[in-house]
Amino acid sequence: MALNTKPTNSMRFRAKVVMTAVFIVLFSVVAGNFFKISVLDNQKYQEMANDQHFGSITISAHRGTIYDANGNVVAKSATVYKVFLDPQRFRLDLEELQKDIDKRNSEKMNGTYVPEYDEEGNELYPLPSSAEAFRQETVSFLSAKLGISAEKVEKAMVAENQYSVLQDQVEKPVADEVIAHFTQYGLYYSINVEEDTKRYYPREQLAASVIGFTNADGNGLYGIEAYYNDYLSGIDGRTISAKDSNGNQLPYRYSKTYPAQNGNDVYLTIDMDIQYYLEKHLEEMVINHQVKNRGCAILMNANTGAIYGMATYPSFDLNEPYEIKDPGVLAEINSLTGDAKDKRVGEARETQWRNKCITEVYEPGSVFKVITSAAAFDENLIDLTKDSFYCSGSVTFEGAKQPINCHNTAGHGTQTYQQALTNSCNPAFMEIGKRLGVDKFCYYFDAFGLREPTGIDLPAESSGIGFYSDNMSPVDLAVSAFGQGETITPLEMIVSYCAAINGGYLLQPYVVDRVVDESGNVVFKNERTVRRQVVSEETSATMRNALEQVVAGNSGGNVSIKGYSIGGKSGTSQRLSLTDNTNYELGEEEDDSKQEYGASYVCFTPAQDPEIILLVLADEPDNSPNMYYGSVVAVPAARDILTDVLPYMGISPEYSDDELANLDVKVPLLEGPIDDAKATLEALGVEYEVIGNGIEVVAQSPLTGTAIAKGGCVYLYTEISHTSELVEVPDLWGLYPSDANYMITECGLNYVARGASTRSDATVSSQSIAPGTTVPKGTAIELEFTVYEDNG
């Protein structure tokens, strides 16, 4: 019986079902992929198609320039080059070069080579001895010129690619030399350069932590470079051109260029000359007083909040930001190895880049008494005519482990408010804090902006920390009233102090005046911004008077400059937030050798109509007895800064009769008739001694332009063959003003006094010429007089 091989209906049906199912699945896959490509991934494939049909060249935008207040460049981008090798082309070119060398050698052997010479007799179109010799020469040349290792050059030459970067940020003269090295033998395409930009900072370390710097991509990392990055960066342009089927660029008419929008220029409120004065005297303070945790200074317009200078020392070079500049830190790093060294390097870089004025907090000490005073006056809690404050030297609080001392442990006795402020008496301000009470104290702490950033146009600003009313004990209130219970930034301190003396207005400080586009249009402008009025005009006037009297009543511990009315207050704080206070917490005596301090000073001028306000801080100066006070460390630096800055700013002195009678004298040019020289010196109130028998002055000591005290002596030489008499400089350290004057006069020398020279209890703390130095008779020595007492 034959088998039936025909498919049954059920088999046909199953086959149809399977085929239909397979078709549906395949169709679904195709449809799904079509939907994914045409809809979901449309943008991706559109870009891929564009890449095949269009070429694109980026046109880099030039980063804007940063100028100081006088239009001097402080940060500018310049064109540099990225140098890269085409390894594959280089190897082919070496082969061609060797063929040319072999051909020339053959011609020389056959006598058919005819060299060509230039006008100076140099052979044109020379060739090296061999391609390998040229290759080895090139390795050495590129290594030396580009500052890279020979191994890196060798590796690039054998790479299997067409683009090996040898070095970036290469200056044009060097890039030109590199190109010439290759083209001299006809290797035109082996080496290439791409235009790039490099940021230059012509003032190097000046205002480094304020200006900041950029990363390798040209974006700001710190300071103004970071805060104003969007303004400075600009927008890159692009040229888009069509390609043919082989990927070749079509003619220019098939391209379109979108030009780059260059970055805007930024103009600062900072004057680099003022900045120089701040950093110069800050450096002197940090070095002379062995300051361990850096120092800083801020000079600000008291009425607008514009910053004229903001300095941190030690600083760093903006052109080499990764180099550690602090010698002490560098020595510490060099003593380490391995991971410990790498970690310390990272910490040191972060520290030197930080702007101490805005990122680090400290206990303000007695400078904060200005804030406590302004709050109390605004609440009518102090009567200048009737109130008195008694100081026994310490105050005991119930439950406290030990009493809170005044810096004068013998006590100040009964004082008026003005005396208490001038004496910087802690118990008096504990009483004023008690009158305010917890709620009012915390209210004014907040009102003066000490728990919030100031809003300055710089990145990474920190905020102050203080007690809140719900957790503030009587002891907390007592120590906070004289600046030991809170930590704030130097900028918060100067801004709040400024509000106490400028009419009560809490200002928003700023370092950028305006932003200007490349067409000269101002696209952004900073203006005076009042955050709020904290105290009344009347309270502010009271504080101005009180602080001017502090300077007048204690010139030894404050900035006093002849011809200028100045108000100020110094501060000496224990840096409890940085030191181990275990002994103190246990009620034991503090170990003074382990205690660190903050020495600061804030002053303003003119006293009755403030134009500028200055803060100087030395964080952790030498903690030897009597050496760490604000009046000893910060005040001389502040005085030197203002001595330079005030004349520079055109703020003229107005001398009192007493000041006029005791002004230092600048020795004029006296060469000429002896009688004229005598008359000139007599008119200046200066004595003289004539040496020789001539009738004309041929030389003088001190030299022209030297400052000496009125009543000093000038030595006039009248014979050409004269010999200057030499004297030895005495050791004047520790002498009182009268004793120093006597010894200098006896030696035939002159001097000018700085610091507390009007105080009979002041002593010489430094002299400009070292003891034992031999100098011409009549030489002037600068003496610094200091009163070693804690007034803050």
Short mmCIF file of N, CA, C and O in Angstrom, two decimals, residues 15 164 166 759 769 771 791:
data_model
loop_
_atom_site.label_atom_id
_atom_site.label_comp_id
_atom_site.label_asym_id
_atom_site.label_seq_id
_atom_site.Cartn_x
_atom_site.Cartn_y
_atom_site.Cartn_z
N ALA A 15 1.82 25.10 8.94
CA ALA A 15 2.91 25.76 8.20
C ALA A 15 2.61 27.23 7.97
O ALA A 15 3.48 28.11 8.09
N SER A 164 50.88 62.52 17.23
CA SER A 164 51.49 62.32 18.54
C SER A 164 51.93 63.68 19.09
O SER A 164 52.85 64.30 18.55
N LEU A 166 53.76 66.24 21.16
CA LEU A 166 55.04 66.30 21.85
C LEU A 166 55.00 67.27 23.03
O LEU A 166 55.50 66.97 24.11
N ARG A 759 55.68 108.16 73.61
CA ARG A 759 55.43 107.56 74.93
C ARG A 759 56.76 107.40 75.67
O ARG A 759 57.70 106.80 75.15
N ILE A 769 69.68 99.92 60.93
CA ILE A 769 71.08 99.55 60.67
C ILE A 769 71.58 98.75 61.87
O ILE A 769 71.46 99.18 63.02
N PRO A 771 73.59 96.97 64.85
CA PRO A 771 74.66 97.42 65.75
C PRO A 771 76.02 96.91 65.28
O PRO A 771 76.14 95.80 64.77
N ASN A 791 46.79 95.68 74.60
CA ASN A 791 45.63 96.56 74.53
C ASN A 791 44.55 95.92 73.66
O ASN A 791 43.83 96.60 72.95
#
